């Protein structure tokens, strides 16, 4: 009995893993094609028809490359780190529903489970940074920890206001609650905060200071190569997919469609296609942002997170809860939210134009250090 | 079945605890602490306290251990990569033995037989926390706020002295 259960569980988990691997293969090609389109190039077009077999060639190259272990690295931590980054992101998928019945285990606390588990992947980045015994990797790991911990707060707060609206932590119930109007219409500010903080949690381009090539070379991944590096790569694309899927579930109504004439298996397939096409739209938006926005500086990133996103997310929760408590009608949230988005953009604009010094990190310039050293003061 | 899972979780907690104390490398000690936290979350999960388990992962696994590691890595790690002589071990021994005795006494005196395990619904938990126990809850958050402001004040003063 128990053995059969365990085997069944393993089968389901490996099915999930292979689904994610296929998604990641498609996403790598899609991203390269999209970026090429934005930069007026052709992108990969040699392997297979129009380059569609490129991901397989990439995977083969990565797997046959030599795995290099730096001689002064801490071997155990260095090898465990990729797994510690990948595993939390994979565990989230246990409870994510893709259609009415397509879910591994529909947890009652699904939303809370996702936030609690996803936090643990920071540990892997720190381990990679420290275990590499490389100063760029070290700085990159510290940057990653600072950035991810800061942006977790608005991320979780945006999720919480959805839970307040739906009165549930269960992802399926949240989707069912969006039958007529998706939450994007009731929570425009929440959607903005969720997507921005989600991009920061992924470390994708506007927020990729922890593996910025021109500053910290490759961040925590600098010493990795071959199969171990590909695990980081896999985790990054899997998490991109996760954030897109969560955006669809929480804000865009999941697999809900305007009309559903089918029943039974056909309904499941059509709603799955509907769900995946919504996800594709969000993923295109993420690629589009990557192709068109420059990277933030670290002090801009921190002040944006703490001075704009965190207060905005608190205001959003306060607004949602008080409108629901006093029974004011949910369109009130929409209107005030839209005004707040305008206010947010105003503050971002004002912040970017102001000439006042806004250092959240203490900047020490080389001249100051030299002056300090020559005056004989202790640094 | 749950005894089997309890054995696994308890093994993780105990091995992690020994690791925290015995590891000579301080980063290993911090990672063992993470193992203890995850094992404790597992024990909560077996006791059908899902909310507590997730909070354990979020607060202790996600925030506290990461902040500890962050602080370790900001310092010069070479200086104390290998921990050696700890002068306070007799004090630590006395404190931990007295805790052990306290727990043993409380377990032996308070004989309670558990007939059936049942989890608590999260909405019930929320209502209890925010209606019946609202004032203690707010007081706890006030304590955290004071700690936060205190940290800012301490850092500010330090900075001015340096400049």
Coordinates of C-alpha atoms in Angstrom, one line a residue:
Chain A
X1 CA 0.0 0.0 0.0
X2 CA 2.5 2.6 1.2
X3 CA 5.0 1.5 -1.4
X4 CA 2.4 1.9 -4.2
X5 CA 1.6 5.4 -2.8
X6 CA 5.2 6.4 -2.8
X7 CA 5.7 5.1 -6.4
X8 CA 2.6 7.0 -7.5
X9 CA 3.9 10.1 -5.8
X10 CA 7.3 9.8 -7.6
X11 CA 5.5 9.3 -10.9
X12 CA 3.5 12.5 -10.4
X13 CA 6.6 14.5 -9.3
X14 CA 8.6 13.3 -12.3
X15 CA 5.7 14.2 -14.6
X16 CA 5.7 17.7 -13.1
X17 CA 9.5 17.9 -13.5
X18 CA 9.4 16.9 -17.2
X19 CA 6.6 19.4 -17.8
X20 CA 8.7 22.2 -16.3
X21 CA 11.8 21.1 -18.3
X22 CA 9.8 21.3 -21.5
X23 CA 8.5 24.8 -20.5
X24 CA 12.0 26.0 -19.8
X25 CA 13.3 24.7 -23.1
X26 CA 10.5 26.6 -24.9
X27 CA 11.1 29.7 -22.8
X28 CA 14.8 30.0 -23.5
X29 CA 14.1 29.9 -27.3
X30 CA 11.1 32.3 -26.9
X31 CA 13.2 34.8 -24.9
X32 CA 16.1 34.8 -27.4
X33 CA 13.7 35.2 -30.3
X34 CA 11.8 38.0 -28.5
X35 CA 15.0 39.9 -27.6
X36 CA 16.3 39.5 -31.2
X37 CA 13.0 41.0 -32.4
X38 CA 13.3 43.9 -30.1
X39 CA 16.9 44.5 -31.1
X40 CA 16.1 44.0 -34.8
X41 CA 18.2 40.8 -35.2
X42 CA 17.1 37.4 -36.4
X43 CA 18.1 35.5 -33.3
X44 CA 19.0 31.8 -33.4
X45 CA 18.1 30.5 -36.8
X46 CA 20.6 27.7 -37.7
X47 CA 19.7 24.6 -35.7
X48 CA 16.6 23.0 -37.1
X49 CA 13.7 24.8 -38.8
X50 CA 14.2 28.5 -38.1
X51 CA 16.3 27.6 -35.1
X52 CA 13.6 25.7 -33.2
X53 CA 16.0 23.0 -32.1
X54 CA 18.4 25.6 -30.6
X55 CA 17.4 24.8 -26.9
X56 CA 18.3 21.1 -27.4
X57 CA 21.7 22.1 -28.8
X58 CA 22.2 24.5 -25.8
X59 CA 21.2 21.7 -23.3
X60 CA 23.6 19.2 -25.0
X61 CA 26.4 21.8 -24.9
X62 CA 25.9 22.6 -21.2
X63 CA 25.7 18.9 -20.2
X64 CA 28.9 17.9 -21.9
X65 CA 30.9 20.9 -20.7
X66 CA 33.4 20.3 -17.9
X67 CA 32.3 21.0 -14.4
X68 CA 35.0 23.2 -12.8
X69 CA 35.6 23.4 -9.1
X70 CA 37.7 26.3 -8.0
X71 CA 40.6 25.1 -5.9
X72 CA 39.9 27.4 -2.9
X73 CA 36.1 26.9 -3.0
X74 CA 34.2 25.2 -0.2
X75 CA 33.4 22.0 -2.0
X76 CA 30.3 20.8 -0.2
X77 CA 28.5 24.2 -0.1
X78 CA 29.6 24.9 -3.7
X79 CA 27.9 21.7 -5.0
X80 CA 24.8 22.0 -2.9
X81 CA 24.0 25.6 -3.8
X82 CA 22.4 25.0 -7.2
X83 CA 20.1 22.5 -5.7
X84 CA 19.2 24.9 -2.8
X85 CA 18.2 27.5 -5.5
X86 CA 16.2 25.0 -7.6
X87 CA 14.4 23.0 -5.0
X88 CA 12.2 25.7 -3.3
X89 CA 11.1 27.0 -6.8
X90 CA 10.2 23.5 -7.8
X91 CA 8.3 22.7 -4.5
X92 CA 6.0 25.7 -5.2
X93 CA 4.6 23.7 -8.2
X94 CA 3.0 21.1 -5.9
X95 CA 0.0 23.4 -5.3
X96 CA -0.3 25.5 -8.4
X97 CA -3.5 24.7 -10.3
X98 CA -3.4 24.9 -14.1
X99 CA -7.1 24.1 -14.7
X100 CA -10.1 23.0 -12.6
X101 CA -8.7 19.5 -12.0
X102 CA -5.1 19.9 -13.1
X103 CA -3.3 20.2 -9.8
X104 CA -1.0 17.9 -7.8
X105 CA -2.3 18.8 -4.4
X106 CA -4.8 21.6 -3.8
X107 CA -3.6 22.9 -0.4
X108 CA -5.9 25.0 1.7
X109 CA -3.1 27.3 2.6
X110 CA -1.7 27.3 -1.0
X111 CA -0.9 31.0 -1.2
X112 CA 0.8 31.1 2.1
X113 CA 2.7 27.9 1.3
X114 CA 4.0 29.6 -1.9
X115 CA 5.3 32.7 -0.1
X116 CA 6.9 30.6 2.7
X117 CA 8.7 28.2 0.4
X118 CA 9.9 30.7 -2.2
X119 CA 11.8 32.7 0.5
X120 CA 14.2 29.8 1.0
X121 CA 15.8 30.1 -2.4
X122 CA 17.8 33.2 -1.2
X123 CA 19.8 30.7 0.9
X124 CA 21.0 29.0 -2.2
X125 CA 22.3 32.2 -3.7
X126 CA 24.1 33.2 -0.5
X127 CA 25.6 29.7 -0.4
X128 CA 26.8 30.0 -4.0
X129 CA 28.3 33.4 -3.4
X130 CA 30.1 32.3 -0.3
X131 CA 31.1 28.8 -1.4
X132 CA 32.8 30.1 -4.6
X133 CA 35.6 31.9 -2.7
X134 CA 35.4 34.7 -5.2
X135 CA 34.9 38.3 -4.3
X136 CA 32.5 39.0 -7.2
X137 CA 30.5 36.0 -6.3
X138 CA 30.5 37.1 -2.7
X139 CA 29.3 40.6 -3.5
X140 CA 26.7 39.2 -5.8
X141 CA 25.4 36.8 -3.2
X142 CA 25.1 39.7 -0.6
X143 CA 23.4 41.9 -3.2
X144 CA 21.0 39.0 -4.0
X145 CA 20.1 38.6 -0.3
X146 CA 19.6 42.3 0.3
X147 CA 17.4 42.7 -2.8
X148 CA 15.3 39.6 -2.3
X149 CA 14.6 40.2 1.3
X150 CA 13.6 43.9 0.6
X151 CA 11.3 43.0 -2.3
X152 CA 9.7 40.1 -0.5
X153 CA 7.7 42.6 1.6
X154 CA 5.7 44.3 -1.2
X155 CA 5.4 40.9 -3.0
X156 CA 3.8 39.2 0.0
X157 CA 1.7 42.3 0.8
X158 CA 0.3 42.4 -2.7
X159 CA -0.6 38.7 -2.4
X160 CA -2.2 39.4 1.0
X161 CA -4.6 42.0 -0.4
X162 CA -5.7 39.3 -2.9
X163 CA -6.3 36.9 -0.1
X164 CA -8.4 39.6 1.7
X165 CA -10.5 40.1 -1.5
X166 CA -11.1 36.4 -2.1
X167 CA -11.4 35.6 1.6
X168 CA -9.2 32.5 1.0
X169 CA -5.7 31.2 0.8
X170 CA -6.7 28.4 -1.6
X171 CA -5.6 29.1 -5.2
X172 CA -8.6 27.3 -6.7
X173 CA -11.1 29.3 -4.6
X174 CA -9.2 32.5 -5.6
X175 CA -9.7 31.7 -9.3
X176 CA -13.4 30.7 -8.7
X177 CA -13.9 34.0 -7.1
X178 CA -12.9 35.8 -10.3
X179 CA -15.8 34.4 -12.3
X180 CA -17.2 37.7 -13.5
X181 CA -14.4 40.3 -12.9
X182 CA -10.7 39.3 -12.7
X183 CA -8.9 40.9 -9.7
X184 CA -6.8 43.0 -12.0
X185 CA -9.7 45.3 -12.4
X186 CA -10.3 45.5 -8.6
X187 CA -6.6 45.7 -7.7
X188 CA -4.7 47.7 -10.4
X189 CA -2.2 48.9 -7.8
X190 CA -1.8 45.4 -6.5
X191 CA -1.0 44.1 -10.0
X192 CA 1.6 46.8 -10.5
X193 CA 3.3 46.0 -7.1
X194 CA 3.1 42.3 -7.7
X195 CA 4.6 42.4 -11.2
X196 CA 7.4 44.8 -10.2
X197 CA 8.3 43.0 -7.0
X198 CA 8.0 39.7 -8.9
X199 CA 10.5 40.9 -11.5
X200 CA 12.8 41.9 -8.6
X201 CA 12.4 38.5 -6.9
X202 CA 13.4 36.8 -10.2
X203 CA 16.4 39.1 -10.6
X204 CA 15.4 39.8 -14.2
X205 CA 16.8 42.7 -16.2
X206 CA 15.6 46.0 -14.6
X207 CA 16.5 44.4 -11.3
X208 CA 19.4 42.1 -12.1
X209 CA 22.0 43.9 -10.0
X210 CA 23.1 40.7 -8.3
X211 CA 24.4 39.2 -11.5
X212 CA 25.1 42.4 -13.4
X213 CA 27.9 41.5 -15.8
X214 CA 29.5 45.0 -15.8
X215 CA 29.6 45.3 -12.0
X216 CA 30.0 41.9 -10.4
X217 CA 30.8 39.9 -13.5
X218 CA 28.2 37.1 -13.1
X219 CA 27.4 37.5 -9.4
X220 CA 27.0 34.2 -7.5
X221 CA 27.2 32.1 -10.7
X222 CA 30.6 33.4 -11.8
X223 CA 32.5 30.2 -10.9
X224 CA 29.9 27.7 -12.1
X225 CA 30.0 25.9 -15.4
X226 CA 28.5 23.0 -17.2
X227 CA 25.7 21.1 -15.6
X228 CA 25.7 22.9 -12.3
X229 CA 25.4 26.3 -14.0
X230 CA 22.5 24.9 -16.1
X231 CA 20.6 24.2 -12.8
X232 CA 20.8 27.9 -12.0
X233 CA 19.6 28.7 -15.5
X234 CA 16.8 26.2 -15.2
X235 CA 15.7 27.7 -11.8
X236 CA 15.7 31.2 -13.3
X237 CA 13.4 30.3 -16.2
X238 CA 11.2 28.1 -14.0
X239 CA 10.7 31.0 -11.6
X240 CA 9.9 33.3 -14.5
X241 CA 7.2 30.9 -15.5
X242 CA 6.0 30.7 -11.9
X243 CA 5.6 34.4 -11.5
X244 CA 3.7 34.6 -14.8
X245 CA 1.4 31.7 -13.7
X246 CA 0.8 33.4 -10.3
X247 CA 0.0 36.7 -12.0
X248 CA -2.6 34.9 -14.1
X249 CA -4.0 33.0 -11.2
X250 CA -4.2 35.9 -8.8
X251 CA -5.0 38.8 -11.1
X252 CA -6.1 37.7 -14.5
X253 CA -8.8 35.1 -13.6
X254 CA -6.8 31.9 -14.1
X255 CA -8.5 29.5 -16.5
X256 CA -11.8 31.5 -16.4
X257 CA -13.0 32.4 -19.9
X258 CA -15.8 34.6 -21.2
X259 CA -17.8 31.6 -22.4
X260 CA -17.4 27.8 -21.9
X261 CA -19.6 25.7 -24.1
X262 CA -17.8 22.4 -23.4
X263 CA -18.0 19.9 -20.5
X264 CA -15.9 17.1 -19.2
X265 CA -12.4 16.4 -20.6
X266 CA -12.9 18.9 -23.5
X267 CA -13.6 21.7 -20.9
X268 CA -10.4 20.8 -19.1
X269 CA -8.3 20.9 -22.3
X270 CA -9.9 24.2 -23.5
X271 CA -9.4 25.9 -20.1
X272 CA -5.8 24.6 -19.9
X273 CA -5.2 26.2 -23.3
X274 CA -6.9 29.4 -22.2
X275 CA -4.8 29.5 -19.0
X276 CA -1.5 28.9 -20.9
X277 CA -2.3 31.6 -23.5
X278 CA -2.9 34.1 -20.7
X279 CA 0.4 33.0 -19.2
X280 CA 2.2 33.5 -22.5
X281 CA 1.0 37.1 -22.6
X282 CA 2.4 37.8 -19.2
X283 CA 5.7 36.1 -20.2
X284 CA 5.9 38.3 -23.3
X285 CA 5.4 41.3 -21.1
X286 CA 8.3 40.2 -18.9
X287 CA 10.6 39.7 -22.0
X288 CA 9.5 43.0 -23.4
X289 CA 10.5 44.8 -20.1
X290 CA 13.8 43.0 -20.2
X291 CA 14.5 44.2 -23.8
X292 CA 13.6 47.8 -23.3
X293 CA 14.5 48.9 -19.8
X294 CA 18.1 49.7 -18.5
X295 CA 19.4 48.2 -15.3
X296 CA 18.8 50.1 -12.0
X297 CA 21.7 51.1 -9.8
X298 CA 21.8 49.5 -6.4
X299 CA 20.8 52.6 -4.4
X300 CA 18.0 53.3 -6.8
X301 CA 16.8 49.7 -6.4
X302 CA 16.8 49.9 -2.6
X303 CA 15.1 53.4 -2.4
X304 CA 12.5 52.3 -5.0
X305 CA 11.7 49.2 -3.0
X306 CA 11.6 50.8 0.5
X307 CA 10.3 54.3 -0.3
X308 CA 7.8 53.5 -3.0
X309 CA 6.7 49.9 -3.2
X310 CA 6.5 49.1 0.5
X311 CA 4.4 52.2 1.4
X312 CA 2.2 51.6 -1.7
X313 CA 1.6 48.0 -0.7
X314 CA 0.7 48.9 2.9
X315 CA -1.8 51.6 1.5
X316 CA -3.2 48.9 -0.8
X317 CA -3.9 46.5 2.0
X318 CA -5.4 49.2 4.2
X319 CA -7.6 50.4 1.3
X320 CA -8.8 46.9 0.4
X321 CA -9.5 45.9 4.0
X322 CA -11.4 49.1 4.9
X323 CA -13.5 49.1 1.7
X324 CA -14.5 45.5 2.4
X325 CA -15.1 46.2 6.1
X326 CA -17.4 49.2 5.4
X327 CA -19.1 47.4 2.4
X328 CA -18.4 50.3 0.1
X329 CA -18.5 48.4 -3.2
X330 CA -15.4 47.1 -4.9
X331 CA -15.3 49.8 -7.7
X332 CA -14.2 52.2 -5.0
X333 CA -10.9 50.2 -4.7
X334 CA -10.5 50.4 -8.5
X335 CA -10.8 54.2 -8.6
X336 CA -8.6 54.9 -5.6
X337 CA -6.1 52.3 -6.8
X338 CA -5.8 54.0 -10.2
X339 CA -5.2 57.4 -8.5
X340 CA -2.6 55.8 -6.3
X341 CA -0.8 54.4 -9.4
X342 CA -0.7 57.9 -10.8
X343 CA 0.7 59.1 -7.5
X344 CA 3.3 56.3 -7.5
X345 CA 4.5 57.3 -11.0
X346 CA 4.6 60.9 -9.9
X347 CA 6.9 60.0 -7.0
X348 CA 9.1 57.8 -9.2
X349 CA 9.4 60.7 -11.7
X350 CA 10.2 63.2 -8.9
X351 CA 12.7 60.8 -7.4
X352 CA 14.5 60.3 -10.7
X353 CA 14.6 64.1 -11.4
X354 CA 15.7 65.3 -8.0
X355 CA 19.4 66.3 -7.6
X356 CA 19.5 65.7 -3.9
X357 CA 21.8 62.9 -2.7
X358 CA 19.8 59.8 -1.9
X359 CA 22.3 57.3 -0.7
X360 CA 20.8 54.3 1.0
X361 CA 24.1 52.6 0.9
X362 CA 27.2 54.5 2.1
X363 CA 29.3 55.3 -0.9
X364 CA 33.0 55.5 -0.3
X365 CA 35.0 57.1 -3.1
X366 CA 38.5 56.1 -3.9
X367 CA 39.7 59.7 -3.3
X368 CA 38.2 59.7 0.2
X369 CA 40.0 56.5 1.0
X370 CA 43.3 57.8 -0.2
X371 CA 42.8 61.0 1.8
X372 CA 42.0 59.0 4.9
X373 CA 45.0 56.8 4.4
X374 CA 47.4 59.7 3.9
X375 CA 46.1 61.5 7.0
X376 CA 47.0 58.4 9.0
X377 CA 43.5 58.0 10.4
X378 CA 42.2 54.5 10.9
X379 CA 39.6 53.4 8.4
Chain B
X1 CA 3.1 6.2 9.4
X2 CA 3.2 9.5 11.3
X3 CA 5.7 7.9 13.7
X4 CA 8.0 7.2 10.8
X5 CA 7.8 10.8 9.6
X6 CA 8.3 12.0 13.2
X7 CA 11.4 9.9 13.5
X8 CA 12.8 11.5 10.3
X9 CA 12.0 15.1 11.5
X10 CA 13.3 14.5 15.0
X11 CA 16.5 13.0 13.5
X12 CA 16.9 16.2 11.3
X13 CA 16.3 18.4 14.4
X14 CA 18.8 16.6 16.6
X15 CA 21.5 16.2 14.0
X16 CA 21.1 19.9 13.1
X17 CA 21.3 20.9 16.7
X18 CA 24.5 18.9 17.2
X19 CA 25.8 20.5 14.0
X20 CA 25.1 24.0 15.4
X21 CA 27.1 23.3 18.5
X22 CA 29.8 21.1 17.1
X23 CA 30.6 22.6 13.7
X24 CA 34.0 24.2 13.6
X25 CA 33.1 26.3 10.5
X26 CA 30.7 29.0 11.5
X27 CA 28.8 28.9 8.1
X28 CA 28.2 25.2 8.6
X29 CA 26.8 26.1 12.1
X30 CA 24.4 28.6 10.5
X31 CA 23.3 26.1 7.9
X32 CA 22.7 23.4 10.6
X33 CA 20.5 26.0 12.3
X34 CA 18.4 26.1 9.1
X35 CA 18.2 22.3 9.2
X36 CA 16.8 22.6 12.8
X37 CA 14.2 25.1 11.7
X38 CA 13.1 22.9 8.7
X39 CA 12.9 19.9 11.0
X40 CA 10.8 21.8 13.5
X41 CA 8.5 22.9 10.7
X42 CA 8.2 19.2 9.8
X43 CA 7.2 18.3 13.4
X44 CA 4.6 21.1 13.4
X45 CA 3.3 19.6 10.1
X46 CA 2.9 16.2 11.7
X47 CA 1.0 17.8 14.5
X48 CA -1.4 19.2 11.9
X49 CA -0.3 22.7 12.7
X50 CA 0.1 23.8 9.0
X51 CA 0.0 27.5 9.7
X52 CA 2.7 27.2 12.4
X53 CA 4.9 25.1 10.1
X54 CA 4.7 27.6 7.3
X55 CA 5.4 30.5 9.6
X56 CA 8.4 28.6 11.0
X57 CA 9.8 28.3 7.5
X58 CA 9.0 31.9 6.5
X59 CA 10.3 33.7 9.7
X60 CA 13.1 31.4 10.9
X61 CA 14.2 29.7 7.7
X62 CA 13.6 32.6 5.4
X63 CA 14.4 35.6 7.4
X64 CA 16.4 34.8 10.6
X65 CA 18.9 32.4 9.2
X66 CA 19.4 34.5 6.1
X67 CA 20.1 37.6 8.2
X68 CA 22.5 35.6 10.4
X69 CA 24.4 34.4 7.3
X70 CA 24.3 37.9 5.8
X71 CA 25.9 39.3 8.9
X72 CA 28.5 36.5 9.0
X73 CA 29.4 37.2 5.4
X74 CA 29.7 41.0 5.9
X75 CA 32.4 40.4 8.5
X76 CA 35.8 39.1 7.6
X77 CA 35.0 35.4 7.4
X78 CA 38.7 34.4 7.6
X79 CA 38.9 35.8 11.1
X80 CA 36.6 33.2 12.6
X81 CA 36.1 30.6 9.9
X82 CA 37.2 28.0 12.5
X83 CA 35.7 28.4 15.9
X84 CA 37.8 27.1 18.7
X85 CA 37.9 27.7 22.5
X86 CA 34.6 28.8 23.9
X87 CA 35.1 30.1 27.4
X88 CA 31.5 30.0 28.4
X89 CA 30.8 26.3 28.1
X90 CA 30.2 25.6 31.8
X91 CA 27.5 28.3 31.9
X92 CA 25.9 27.0 28.7
X93 CA 26.0 23.4 30.1
X94 CA 24.2 24.5 33.3
X95 CA 21.5 26.5 31.4
X96 CA 20.8 23.7 29.0
X97 CA 20.7 21.0 31.7
X98 CA 18.3 23.0 33.7
X99 CA 16.1 23.5 30.6
X100 CA 16.2 19.8 30.0
X101 CA 15.1 19.1 33.7
X102 CA 12.4 21.7 33.4
X103 CA 10.9 20.1 30.3
X104 CA 11.2 16.6 31.7
X105 CA 9.4 17.6 34.9
X106 CA 6.6 19.4 32.9
X107 CA 6.2 16.3 30.7
X108 CA 6.1 13.9 33.6
X109 CA 3.8 16.0 35.9
X110 CA 1.3 17.0 33.2
X111 CA 0.0 13.6 32.1
X112 CA -2.3 14.3 29.2
X113 CA -3.5 11.5 26.9
X114 CA -4.1 12.5 23.3
X115 CA -7.1 10.7 21.8
X116 CA -7.5 12.3 18.5
X117 CA -5.5 14.9 16.5
X118 CA -7.3 17.7 14.8
X119 CA -6.0 20.7 12.9
X120 CA -7.3 24.3 13.4
X121 CA -9.0 26.1 10.6
X122 CA -7.1 29.2 9.5
X123 CA -10.1 31.4 9.6
X124 CA -10.8 30.3 13.2
X125 CA -7.1 31.1 14.0
X126 CA -7.4 34.5 12.5
X127 CA -10.6 35.4 14.4
X128 CA -9.1 34.2 17.7
X129 CA -5.9 36.2 17.1
X130 CA -7.5 39.4 16.0
X131 CA -10.7 39.4 18.2
X132 CA -10.0 37.7 21.5
X133 CA -6.2 38.3 21.6
X134 CA -6.1 41.6 19.7
X135 CA -4.3 43.6 22.5
X136 CA -1.5 41.1 23.1
X137 CA -1.0 40.8 19.4
X138 CA -0.7 44.6 18.9
X139 CA 1.6 44.8 21.9
X140 CA 3.9 42.2 20.3
X141 CA 4.0 44.2 17.1
X142 CA 4.8 47.3 19.1
X143 CA 7.8 45.5 20.6
X144 CA 9.0 44.7 17.1
X145 CA 8.5 48.3 16.0
X146 CA 10.5 49.5 19.0
X147 CA 13.3 47.1 18.1
X148 CA 13.3 48.4 14.5
X149 CA 13.5 52.0 15.5
X150 CA 16.2 51.2 18.1
X151 CA 18.3 49.6 15.4
X152 CA 18.0 52.7 13.2
X153 CA 18.9 54.9 16.1
X154 CA 22.0 52.8 17.0
X155 CA 23.2 52.8 13.4
X156 CA 22.7 56.5 12.9
X157 CA 24.8 57.4 15.9
X158 CA 27.6 55.1 14.8
X159 CA 27.7 56.7 11.4
X160 CA 28.0 60.2 12.8
X161 CA 30.9 59.2 15.0
X162 CA 32.7 57.8 12.0
X163 CA 32.3 61.0 10.0

